[in-house]
Coordinates of C-alpha atoms and ligand atoms in Angstrom, one line a residue:
M1 CA 253.7 334.8 97.5
A2 CA 250.9 332.6 98.7
K3 CA 247.6 334.2 99.4
K4 CA 244.4 332.6 100.8
I5 CA 240.9 333.8 100.2
K6 CA 237.5 332.3 100.8
G7 CA 234.3 332.0 98.8
I8 CA 231.4 329.7 98.4
G9 CA 232.1 326.1 97.6
A10 CA 229.8 325.6 94.6
S11 CA 230.8 322.4 93.0
S12 CA 232.8 319.8 94.9
G13 CA 236.3 318.6 94.1
I14 CA 239.8 319.9 94.6
A15 CA 241.9 321.4 91.8
L16 CA 245.4 322.8 91.4
A17 CA 246.4 324.4 88.1
K18 CA 247.6 327.5 86.3
V19 CA 245.1 330.4 86.1
Y20 CA 243.3 331.3 83.0
I21 CA 242.1 334.9 83.4
L22 CA 238.8 335.6 81.7
D23 CA 239.3 339.3 81.2
E24 CA 236.0 340.9 80.2
H25 CA 237.3 344.4 80.2
P26 CA 236.2 346.4 77.1
I27 CA 238.9 346.9 74.5
V28 CA 240.3 350.5 74.5
I29 CA 241.6 351.5 71.1
P30 CA 244.7 353.6 71.4
T31 CA 244.5 357.0 69.6
S32 CA 248.3 357.5 69.2
K33 CA 249.9 357.5 65.7
A34 CA 252.0 354.5 64.6
K35 CA 255.7 355.0 65.7
D36 CA 257.1 352.3 63.4
V37 CA 254.9 351.5 60.4
K38 CA 256.7 348.2 59.7
E39 CA 256.2 347.0 63.2
E40 CA 252.5 347.8 63.1
L41 CA 252.1 345.9 59.9
T42 CA 254.0 342.9 61.2
N43 CA 251.8 343.0 64.3
I44 CA 248.7 342.8 62.1
T45 CA 250.0 339.9 60.0
E46 CA 251.1 337.9 63.1
S47 CA 247.8 338.6 64.8
I48 CA 245.8 337.4 61.8
A49 CA 247.8 334.2 61.8
K50 CA 247.0 333.7 65.6
A51 CA 243.3 334.4 65.1
K52 CA 243.1 332.0 62.2
K53 CA 244.7 329.3 64.2
D54 CA 242.1 329.8 67.0
L55 CA 239.3 329.6 64.5
E56 CA 240.6 326.3 63.1
N57 CA 240.8 325.0 66.6
L58 CA 237.3 326.2 67.4
Q59 CA 235.9 324.7 64.3
M60 CA 237.4 321.3 65.2
I61 CA 236.0 321.4 68.7
A62 CA 232.6 322.6 67.6
K63 CA 232.5 319.8 65.0
E64 CA 232.9 317.2 67.7
K65 CA 230.6 318.8 70.3
L66 CA 227.9 320.4 68.1
G67 CA 228.2 318.9 64.6
E68 CA 229.3 319.9 61.2
E69 CA 226.6 322.4 60.5
K70 CA 227.2 324.5 63.7
A71 CA 231.0 324.3 63.2
A72 CA 230.7 325.9 59.8
I73 CA 230.3 329.3 61.4
F74 CA 234.0 329.3 62.3
E75 CA 234.9 328.6 58.7
A76 CA 232.9 331.7 57.7
H77 CA 234.8 333.6 60.4
A78 CA 238.1 332.5 59.0
S79 CA 237.1 333.6 55.5
I80 CA 236.6 337.2 56.9
L81 CA 240.2 337.1 58.1
E82 CA 241.4 335.9 54.7
D83 CA 239.6 338.6 52.8
P84 CA 242.3 340.4 50.9
A85 CA 240.3 343.6 50.4
M86 CA 240.0 344.1 54.1
A87 CA 243.7 343.4 54.7
E88 CA 244.5 346.0 52.1
E89 CA 242.4 348.6 53.8
F90 CA 244.2 347.9 57.1
T91 CA 247.6 348.3 55.4
A92 CA 246.6 351.5 53.6
L93 CA 245.5 353.2 56.8
V94 CA 248.8 352.3 58.5
N95 CA 250.9 353.2 55.5
D96 CA 249.2 356.3 54.3
K97 CA 247.7 357.8 57.4
N98 CA 250.0 356.5 60.1
Y99 CA 247.2 354.7 62.0
N100 CA 248.3 352.3 64.7
A101 CA 247.4 348.6 64.0
A102 CA 244.4 348.4 66.4
S103 CA 242.8 351.7 65.2
A104 CA 243.3 350.7 61.6
I105 CA 241.4 347.4 62.1
H106 CA 238.8 349.1 64.3
E107 CA 238.1 351.7 61.6
V108 CA 237.8 349.3 58.7
A109 CA 235.8 346.8 60.8
N110 CA 233.3 349.6 61.9
K111 CA 232.8 350.6 58.3
Y112 CA 231.7 347.1 57.4
I113 CA 229.7 346.5 60.6
E114 CA 227.7 349.7 60.0
M115 CA 227.2 348.9 56.4
F116 CA 225.9 345.3 56.9
G117 CA 224.2 346.2 60.2
S118 CA 222.0 348.9 58.5
M119 CA 220.7 346.4 55.9
D120 CA 217.2 345.0 56.4
D121 CA 218.2 341.5 55.5
D122 CA 218.8 339.3 58.5
Y123 CA 221.6 337.5 56.6
F124 CA 223.6 340.7 56.3
K125 CA 222.9 341.7 59.9
E126 CA 224.4 338.5 61.0
R127 CA 227.5 339.2 58.8
A128 CA 227.9 342.4 60.8
A129 CA 227.9 340.4 64.0
D130 CA 230.4 338.0 62.5
I131 CA 232.8 340.8 61.5
K132 CA 232.6 342.3 65.0
D133 CA 233.4 338.9 66.6
V134 CA 236.4 338.2 64.3
T135 CA 237.9 341.7 64.4
E136 CA 237.6 341.9 68.2
R137 CA 239.6 338.8 68.4
L138 CA 242.1 340.3 66.0
I139 CA 242.3 343.5 68.0
R140 CA 242.8 341.6 71.2
Y141 CA 245.8 339.9 69.7
V142 CA 247.2 343.2 68.3
L143 CA 246.9 344.8 71.7
K144 CA 248.3 341.7 73.5
L145 CA 245.1 341.3 75.5
P146 CA 243.9 337.9 76.6
V147 CA 241.6 336.2 74.0
L148 CA 238.5 334.6 75.4
D149 CA 238.0 331.2 73.9
L150 CA 236.7 328.8 76.5
A151 CA 236.0 325.9 74.1
A152 CA 239.5 326.2 72.7
I153 CA 241.4 325.8 76.0
S154 CA 243.8 323.0 75.5
E155 CA 246.0 322.9 78.6
E156 CA 245.1 322.3 82.2
V157 CA 243.8 325.6 83.8
I158 CA 241.5 327.0 86.4
I159 CA 239.3 329.8 85.0
I160 CA 239.3 333.0 86.9
A161 CA 236.4 335.4 86.1
E162 CA 234.0 338.0 87.3
D163 CA 231.2 335.6 86.5
L164 CA 230.5 332.8 84.0
T165 CA 227.3 332.9 82.0
P166 CA 225.5 329.5 81.6
S167 CA 226.5 329.3 77.9
Q168 CA 230.1 330.0 78.7
T169 CA 230.0 327.3 81.3
A170 CA 228.5 324.9 78.8
Q171 CA 231.5 325.4 76.5
L172 CA 234.0 324.2 79.2
N173 CA 235.9 321.0 78.4
P174 CA 236.5 319.2 81.8
T175 CA 239.6 317.5 80.3
F176 CA 241.4 320.8 80.4
V177 CA 239.3 323.1 82.6
K178 CA 240.1 321.8 86.1
G179 CA 237.9 324.3 87.9
F180 CA 236.8 327.8 88.1
A181 CA 236.8 330.6 90.6
C182 CA 234.6 333.7 90.2
N183 CA 234.0 337.0 92.0
V184 CA 230.2 336.6 92.0
G185 CA 227.6 333.8 92.3
G186 CA 226.6 331.2 94.8
R187 CA 225.6 327.6 95.1
T188 CA 222.4 328.0 93.1
S189 CA 223.6 330.3 90.3
H190 CA 223.4 328.5 87.0
A191 CA 227.2 328.4 86.6
A192 CA 227.4 326.4 89.8
I193 CA 224.6 324.0 88.7
M194 CA 226.3 323.4 85.4
A195 CA 229.7 323.0 87.0
R196 CA 228.2 320.2 89.2
S197 CA 226.8 318.4 86.2
L198 CA 230.2 318.7 84.3
E199 CA 231.9 317.6 87.6
I200 CA 234.2 320.6 87.5
P201 CA 235.1 322.0 91.0
A202 CA 234.1 325.6 91.4
V203 CA 234.3 328.3 94.1
L204 CA 232.1 331.4 93.6
G205 CA 231.4 334.6 95.4
L206 CA 235.1 335.3 95.9
K207 CA 234.7 339.1 95.4
T208 CA 238.4 339.8 94.8
V209 CA 239.8 336.9 92.9
L210 CA 240.1 338.7 89.6
K211 CA 242.2 341.4 91.3
D212 CA 244.2 338.9 93.4
V213 CA 245.6 336.8 90.5
K214 CA 247.9 337.7 87.6
E215 CA 248.9 335.9 84.4
G216 CA 251.3 333.0 85.2
D217 CA 250.0 332.3 88.8
T218 CA 249.0 328.9 90.0
I219 CA 245.8 328.5 92.1
A220 CA 244.3 325.8 94.3
I221 CA 240.6 325.6 94.9
D222 CA 238.4 323.5 97.2
G223 CA 234.9 323.3 95.8
V224 CA 233.5 321.9 99.1
T225 CA 234.8 324.5 101.6
G226 CA 235.2 327.4 99.3
E227 CA 238.9 327.8 100.2
V228 CA 241.2 329.2 97.6
E229 CA 245.0 329.6 97.7
I230 CA 246.9 331.6 95.1
N231 CA 250.4 330.4 94.4
P232 CA 250.1 327.8 97.3
S233 CA 253.2 327.4 99.4
N234 CA 252.4 323.8 100.1
K235 CA 251.3 322.0 97.0
D236 CA 251.7 318.6 98.6
E237 CA 249.0 319.5 101.1
W238 CA 246.6 320.3 98.3
N239 CA 247.5 317.1 96.5
D240 CA 246.8 315.1 99.7
K241 CA 243.4 316.9 100.0
A242 CA 242.6 316.0 96.4
K243 CA 243.5 312.4 97.1
K244 CA 241.3 312.2 100.2
F245 CA 238.4 313.7 98.3
L246 CA 238.8 311.0 95.6
E247 CA 239.0 308.2 98.3
E248 CA 235.7 309.4 99.8
K249 CA 234.2 309.3 96.3
A250 CA 235.4 305.8 95.9
E251 CA 233.7 304.7 99.1
L252 CA 230.4 305.8 97.7
E253 CA 230.9 303.6 94.6
Q254 CA 229.1 300.7 96.2
F255 CA 225.8 302.7 96.1
R256 CA 226.0 303.0 92.3
T257 CA 224.2 299.7 91.7
K258 CA 222.3 299.5 95.1
K259 CA 218.6 300.2 95.5
T260 CA 217.5 303.3 97.3
V261 CA 216.3 301.9 100.6
T262 CA 216.2 303.2 104.2
K263 CA 217.7 301.4 107.1
D264 CA 214.3 300.1 108.0
G265 CA 213.5 298.9 104.5
Y266 CA 211.4 301.7 103.1
D267 CA 212.1 301.7 99.3
K268 CA 209.7 304.2 97.9
F269 CA 212.0 307.3 97.8
I270 CA 213.3 308.0 94.3
L271 CA 216.6 309.6 93.5
E272 CA 216.8 311.4 90.2
G273 CA 219.1 313.6 88.2
N274 CA 218.7 317.2 86.9
I275 CA 219.9 317.7 83.3
G276 CA 220.4 320.6 80.9
S277 CA 220.8 318.7 77.7
P278 CA 220.3 315.2 76.3
K279 CA 224.0 314.4 76.7
D280 CA 223.7 314.8 80.5
V281 CA 221.5 311.7 80.7
A282 CA 224.6 309.5 80.7
A283 CA 225.8 310.9 84.0
V284 CA 222.4 310.4 85.6
L285 CA 222.3 306.8 84.6
E286 CA 226.0 306.2 85.5
N287 CA 225.3 307.5 89.0
G288 CA 222.3 305.2 89.5
G289 CA 219.6 307.9 88.9
E290 CA 216.1 306.5 88.9
G291 CA 214.7 309.1 86.6
V292 CA 215.2 312.7 85.4
G293 CA 213.4 315.0 87.8
L294 CA 214.2 318.2 86.0
F295 CA 215.2 318.7 82.4
R296 CA 215.9 322.5 82.1
S297 CA 214.6 322.9 78.6
E298 CA 215.8 326.6 78.5
F299 CA 219.3 325.4 77.6
L300 CA 217.9 324.3 74.2
Y301 CA 216.8 327.8 73.7
M302 CA 219.9 329.5 75.1
D303 CA 222.4 327.5 73.1
N304 CA 220.8 328.5 69.9
D305 CA 220.4 331.4 67.6
H306 CA 216.7 331.1 67.1
F307 CA 213.7 329.7 69.1
P308 CA 214.1 326.0 68.5
T309 CA 211.4 324.6 66.3
E310 CA 208.9 321.9 67.3
E311 CA 210.9 319.4 65.3
E312 CA 214.3 320.3 66.8
Q313 CA 212.8 320.1 70.3
F314 CA 211.0 316.9 69.6
E315 CA 214.3 315.3 68.7
A316 CA 216.0 316.4 71.9
Y317 CA 213.1 315.3 74.2
K318 CA 212.7 312.0 72.4
K319 CA 216.4 311.3 72.8
V320 CA 216.2 311.8 76.6
V321 CA 213.0 309.9 77.0
T322 CA 214.3 307.0 74.9
D323 CA 217.7 306.9 76.7
M324 CA 215.9 306.9 80.1
N325 CA 214.4 303.6 79.0
G326 CA 211.1 303.5 80.9
K327 CA 212.1 305.7 83.8
L328 CA 210.2 309.0 84.3
T329 CA 211.5 312.1 82.6
V330 CA 210.2 315.4 83.9
I331 CA 210.7 318.2 81.4
R332 CA 210.2 321.8 82.5
T333 CA 208.7 324.1 80.0
L334 CA 210.7 327.2 79.0
D335 CA 212.0 329.0 82.1
I336 CA 213.5 332.0 80.5
G337 CA 214.0 335.6 81.9
G338 CA 215.7 336.5 85.2
D339 CA 219.4 335.7 84.6
K340 CA 218.6 333.5 81.6
K341 CA 218.7 335.6 78.4
L342 CA 218.3 334.8 74.7
S343 CA 220.7 336.3 72.2
Y344 CA 217.9 336.5 69.6
F345 CA 215.1 337.9 71.7
K346 CA 215.0 341.2 73.7
F347 CA 213.1 341.0 76.9
P348 CA 211.5 344.3 78.2
E349 CA 213.7 346.3 80.5
E350 CA 212.5 345.7 84.1
M351 CA 213.7 346.9 87.5
N352 CA 213.5 343.4 88.9
P353 CA 213.8 340.8 86.1
F354 CA 213.6 337.9 88.7
L355 CA 210.1 339.2 89.6
G356 CA 209.1 340.1 86.1
Y357 CA 208.2 338.8 82.7
R358 CA 209.7 335.3 82.8
A359 CA 209.0 331.6 82.7
I360 CA 205.3 330.7 82.6
R361 CA 204.4 334.4 82.5
F362 CA 206.2 334.7 79.2
T363 CA 205.0 331.5 77.6
L364 CA 201.3 332.1 78.5
D365 CA 201.7 335.5 76.8
R366 CA 203.5 334.0 73.8
K367 CA 201.4 331.0 72.9
D368 CA 203.0 330.8 69.5
I369 CA 206.3 330.0 71.1
F370 CA 204.7 327.8 73.8
K371 CA 202.8 325.7 71.3
E372 CA 206.0 324.6 69.5
Q373 CA 207.3 323.3 72.8
I374 CA 204.1 321.7 74.1
R375 CA 203.6 319.8 70.9
A376 CA 207.2 318.6 70.9
L377 CA 206.8 317.4 74.5
L378 CA 203.5 315.6 73.8
R379 CA 205.0 313.9 70.8
A380 CA 208.0 312.8 72.9
S381 CA 205.7 311.3 75.5
A382 CA 204.9 308.5 73.1
F383 CA 208.4 307.1 73.7
G384 CA 208.2 306.7 77.5
P385 CA 206.8 308.2 80.7
V386 CA 207.0 312.0 80.6
G387 CA 206.1 314.7 83.2
I388 CA 205.4 318.1 81.7
M389 CA 206.2 320.7 84.4
F390 CA 205.4 324.4 84.4
P391 CA 207.8 326.8 86.1
M392 CA 207.1 329.8 88.3
I393 CA 203.4 329.1 88.9
A394 CA 201.9 331.6 91.3
T395 CA 198.2 331.1 90.9
V396 CA 195.8 328.2 90.3
D397 CA 194.5 330.2 87.2
E398 CA 198.0 330.2 85.7
F399 CA 198.3 326.4 86.2
L400 CA 194.9 325.7 84.7
A401 CA 195.6 328.0 81.7
A402 CA 198.9 326.1 81.0
K403 CA 197.3 322.7 81.6
N404 CA 194.3 323.4 79.4
F405 CA 196.5 324.8 76.7
T406 CA 198.5 321.5 76.9
L407 CA 195.3 319.4 76.7
D408 CA 194.1 321.5 73.7
C409 CA 197.4 320.8 71.9
K410 CA 197.0 317.1 72.8
A411 CA 193.5 317.0 71.3
E412 CA 194.9 318.7 68.2
L413 CA 197.7 316.2 67.8
E414 CA 195.4 313.3 68.3
K415 CA 193.1 314.7 65.6
E416 CA 196.1 314.9 63.3
G417 CA 196.7 311.2 64.0
V418 CA 199.9 311.8 66.0
K419 CA 200.5 309.5 69.0
V420 CA 200.8 311.0 72.5
G421 CA 201.9 308.9 75.5
K422 CA 199.4 307.2 77.9
D423 CA 201.6 307.8 81.0
L424 CA 201.7 311.6 80.6
E425 CA 201.7 313.6 83.8
I426 CA 201.1 317.4 84.1
G427 CA 202.6 319.0 87.1
M428 CA 204.2 322.2 88.4
M429 CA 207.1 323.7 90.1
V430 CA 206.6 325.1 93.6
E431 CA 209.0 327.9 93.8
I432 CA 206.9 330.9 94.7
P433 CA 205.7 331.0 98.4
A434 CA 202.1 331.7 97.2
A435 CA 202.1 328.3 95.6
A436 CA 203.5 326.5 98.6
V437 CA 201.0 328.1 101.0
N438 CA 198.1 327.2 98.6
A439 CA 199.5 323.7 97.7
D440 CA 196.4 321.7 98.7
N441 CA 194.3 323.7 96.2
F442 CA 196.9 323.2 93.4
A443 CA 197.0 319.5 94.2
K444 CA 193.4 319.2 93.1
H445 CA 194.6 319.9 89.5
A446 CA 198.3 319.1 89.3
D447 CA 199.5 315.5 88.9
F448 CA 202.7 316.3 90.9
F449 CA 204.8 319.0 92.5
S450 CA 208.5 319.6 92.3
V451 CA 209.8 322.2 94.7
G452 CA 212.3 324.6 93.2
T453 CA 214.1 325.6 96.4
N454 CA 216.6 327.8 94.6
D455 CA 213.8 330.2 93.9
L456 CA 211.5 329.4 96.7
I457 CA 214.2 330.4 99.2
Q458 CA 215.1 333.6 97.4
Y459 CA 211.5 334.6 97.2
S460 CA 210.7 333.6 100.8
M461 CA 213.7 335.4 102.3
A462 CA 213.6 338.3 99.7
A463 CA 217.3 337.5 99.1
D464 CA 218.7 337.5 95.6
R465 CA 220.2 334.1 94.9
M466 CA 222.8 335.7 92.7
S467 CA 224.0 338.3 95.3
E468 CA 227.0 337.4 97.4
N469 CA 226.1 340.3 99.7
V470 CA 223.0 338.6 101.1
T471 CA 224.1 335.0 101.1
Y472 CA 223.6 335.0 104.9
L473 CA 219.9 335.2 104.2
Y474 CA 219.9 332.3 101.8
Q475 CA 218.9 329.7 104.4
P476 CA 217.5 326.4 103.2
F477 CA 217.4 325.2 106.9
N478 CA 215.4 328.1 108.2
P479 CA 212.3 326.8 109.9
S480 CA 210.2 329.1 107.7
I481 CA 211.4 327.1 104.6
L482 CA 210.8 323.8 106.4
R483 CA 207.2 324.9 107.1
L484 CA 206.6 325.8 103.5
L485 CA 208.0 322.4 102.5
K486 CA 205.6 320.7 104.9
L487 CA 202.6 322.6 103.5
T488 CA 203.7 321.6 100.0
I489 CA 204.3 317.9 100.7
D490 CA 201.2 317.5 102.8
G491 CA 199.1 319.4 100.2
A492 CA 200.2 317.0 97.5
H493 CA 199.6 313.9 99.7
K494 CA 196.1 315.1 100.7
H495 CA 195.0 314.6 97.1
G496 CA 197.1 311.5 96.3
R497 CA 199.8 313.3 94.4
W498 CA 203.5 312.9 94.7
A499 CA 205.8 315.6 95.8
G500 CA 209.4 316.0 94.5
M501 CA 212.1 318.6 94.8
C502 CA 214.5 319.6 92.0
G503 CA 216.2 322.6 93.7
E504 CA 219.7 322.2 95.0
M505 CA 218.5 321.5 98.5
A506 CA 217.3 318.0 97.4
G507 CA 221.0 316.9 97.1
E508 CA 222.3 318.7 100.1
P509 CA 223.6 316.0 102.5
D510 CA 222.3 317.9 105.6
A511 CA 218.9 318.3 104.0
V512 CA 218.2 314.7 103.1
P513 CA 217.3 313.5 106.6
L514 CA 214.8 316.4 107.0
L515 CA 213.2 315.8 103.6
M516 CA 212.8 312.1 104.4
G517 CA 211.0 313.0 107.6
L518 CA 208.8 315.5 105.7
G519 CA 207.8 312.6 103.4
L520 CA 209.2 314.0 100.2
D521 CA 208.8 311.3 97.5
A522 CA 211.3 312.3 94.7
Y523 CA 214.7 313.9 95.1
S524 CA 216.2 315.3 91.9
M525 CA 219.7 316.6 92.1
S526 CA 223.0 317.0 90.2
A527 CA 224.0 313.5 89.1
T528 CA 227.1 313.6 91.2
S529 CA 225.1 314.0 94.5
I530 CA 223.0 310.9 94.0
L531 CA 225.3 308.3 95.6
K532 CA 225.8 310.4 98.7
A533 CA 222.1 310.8 99.1
R534 CA 221.6 307.1 98.7
S535 CA 224.2 306.4 101.3
I536 CA 222.6 308.8 103.8
M537 CA 219.2 307.2 103.3
S538 CA 220.6 303.7 103.9
K539 CA 221.8 304.9 107.4
L540 CA 218.4 306.3 108.6
T541 CA 215.1 304.9 109.7
L542 CA 211.9 306.7 108.7
K543 CA 211.0 307.0 112.4
E544 CA 214.1 308.9 113.4
T545 CA 213.8 311.3 110.4
Q546 CA 210.2 312.0 111.4
E547 CA 211.2 312.7 115.0
L548 CA 213.9 315.0 113.6
V549 CA 211.4 317.0 111.6
A550 CA 209.0 317.3 114.5
K551 CA 211.8 319.0 116.5
A552 CA 213.1 321.0 113.6
L553 CA 209.7 322.5 112.9
E554 CA 209.7 324.0 116.4
C555 CA 213.2 325.5 116.1
E556 CA 213.7 329.3 115.7
T557 CA 216.8 329.4 113.6
S558 CA 218.6 327.5 110.9
E559 CA 221.6 326.9 113.2
Q560 CA 219.3 325.1 115.6
V561 CA 217.9 322.9 112.8
L562 CA 221.4 322.1 111.5
K563 CA 222.5 321.2 115.0
L564 CA 219.7 318.6 115.2
V565 CA 220.7 317.1 111.9
H566 CA 224.4 317.0 112.8
D567 CA 223.6 315.4 116.2
L568 CA 221.5 312.7 114.4
M569 CA 224.2 312.0 111.8
K570 CA 227.2 312.1 114.2
D571 CA 227.4 308.4 114.8
K572 CA 226.1 307.2 111.4
Ligands
PEP1 C1 214.7 326.2 91.4 O1 214.3 327.3 91.4 O2 214.9 325.5 92.5 C2 214.9 325.4 90.2 C3 215.1 324.1 90.2 O3 214.9 326.1 89.0 P1 216.1 327.0 88.5 O4 217.3 326.8 89.4 O5 216.4 326.6 87.1 O6 215.6 328.4 88.6
MG2 MG1 213.6 328.2 89.5

C-alpha cells in the first residue's frame, strides 16, 4: 500500500527506486544450542563465501576510487576469512559443543580480538579491528541480517537510514545510489551538503522512514519539496515530475558559459563552489564556478586513518590550486569536532560538542597538528592564488594567534628556501555571532570574510542545525540574521576587504536577491546551485535588490522577508 510522508528536501532531484535499508541495529548473538549441526556448518561455509565475494568487490571499487594501496586492506580482510585455523575452531565449537553458527564465530573472533587488542603494538591493535570488521560481516550473513556496504552497492537503490555519516556519504556511488532518505538531519547537515556535491537527491528529517519501509519496497523521493511516497500508486506521476525537473535543469544550461552579470550590468559578483576533496573541482568548473570559496579540508582528515602529513596535504591542496588554474581557492583549516569525528583521535567528552573543543580552538591548542597543515597550505600557494581561512573564530585574539602562527610558518619556509605564493590571503569564517557583531574590528586584520551561515544561524537562534525538532527556528530569512549579515559585509567594506559567504544560504534561490542588495561580493555554494544563482542575478538590477534589503531589514518575521522576495521575483 502506498504511504506518503514528508521531510526536508536536502538535495534536489527526483528519484524512484528499490529501498536499501541501512540497518544499524546491533547484532544480537542467539544463545540457543545448534539444532542441526550440519545445517549450522553449511551456513558458516556459505556465509564465508558471500563475505569473500563482498570483499573482492570492495577491493575492486576501492582500487578505482582510492588507489591500490588503500584497496589492499580488503585483501588483508579476505585472508582472515581464508585462515584455516580459524575455520577449524568454528567447526570444532559447533561439532563438539553444539554452538550455533553465530555464537561459534563470535566466540572465536572475540578470543583473537582480545588477544591482538591487548598487545602494545599498533599493528596488532589494527589486526584486532580488522578481525572485528570481517567477523561482524560474517555473523550478519549467518543471521541473515542486512550487510552494510555502501561502496559495494551495484544495483539502483535509494538508501533508507537513521542517519548517514559524512564518510558513509562519501562512499556512495551515484551510478547506483539514486537517492537517500533519513530519519534525522536537515539541509545543512553534512550528509546533505555532500549529497548536493554528488548530485544525489536526498530527503532528511523524516523521523519514521526506517519504520515505514521494509525490504523489497519501492520508494519515490522529491529532494526539493521533501515529499516521499513508499510503494507509490502512481509511478507515472513521479516519472513526469522527474522529467520536469530535468527540463528545468536543461533551461539553466545557457548560464554555464555566461558571465555573472546583473540586469544592469554589474559584473563584480563572483559565484564559487564548495568542495570536500580535490575530485570535486571538476563539478565546480563544469558548472561555471569562478573559484573555490570553501575547501572543507577536514575530509582529508576524516577519510584517513591518521592525521595526514604535510606532504599528503600538500599534494591534495596543490592539485586543487593547479586545477583551478589561476582562480582563487579558499581552503579552510581543519574544522573538526562537533559532528565531525576522527576514527584515530579521541576528543574529550563534552556536554555540547558544537560549543566545545573544535575547529580553531583545537588547532591553536595542537600547534603540532596545525603546523603540518599550514606549511602544506603555504607551499600549495606557490601554484596559484590561495586564501587560508580559519573556522569558528570568536575573538580578534584568536584570529591574530592563527594569522601570526601562519606568518611564522611562512618565514620558516622562506628561510628553508621553499617558495610561498605572492597572492596569499589570510581570512576567516564568520559563523559565530560575536564575530559578526565585531566585524569591523576583525576587518582591520583579516584579508577577507566568509560567512558560514550554517553555523551562524544555529548559534544566533540557539537551534541545533542537526535537530529536526527545532528546524522551525532555523531561519535564514529572519531579520536578525539579515542584520548580522549587514554588520559583517559593511564591516569588511569599511576596511576595503571583500565579504563572501560559504554557508548553504549563499546558494538558496530566495536568498540571492537579498545578498546582492546587502553587497555580498562572493557566493560559494554546492556546484549544482551555481547556474540557478547566475540566472537569478541576470534578472535583477542592483537598485531593486537594495530597495528589497531596505524593506527586509525593517521586517519583523522571516515570513514577511520571504514575501518581499517572492513579490519581487514573481514576474521575473
Ligand atoms: C557553515 O557553518 O556555514 C560552514 C560553511 O561550515 P560547515 O557547514 O562545514 O560547518
Ligand atoms: Mg561551520
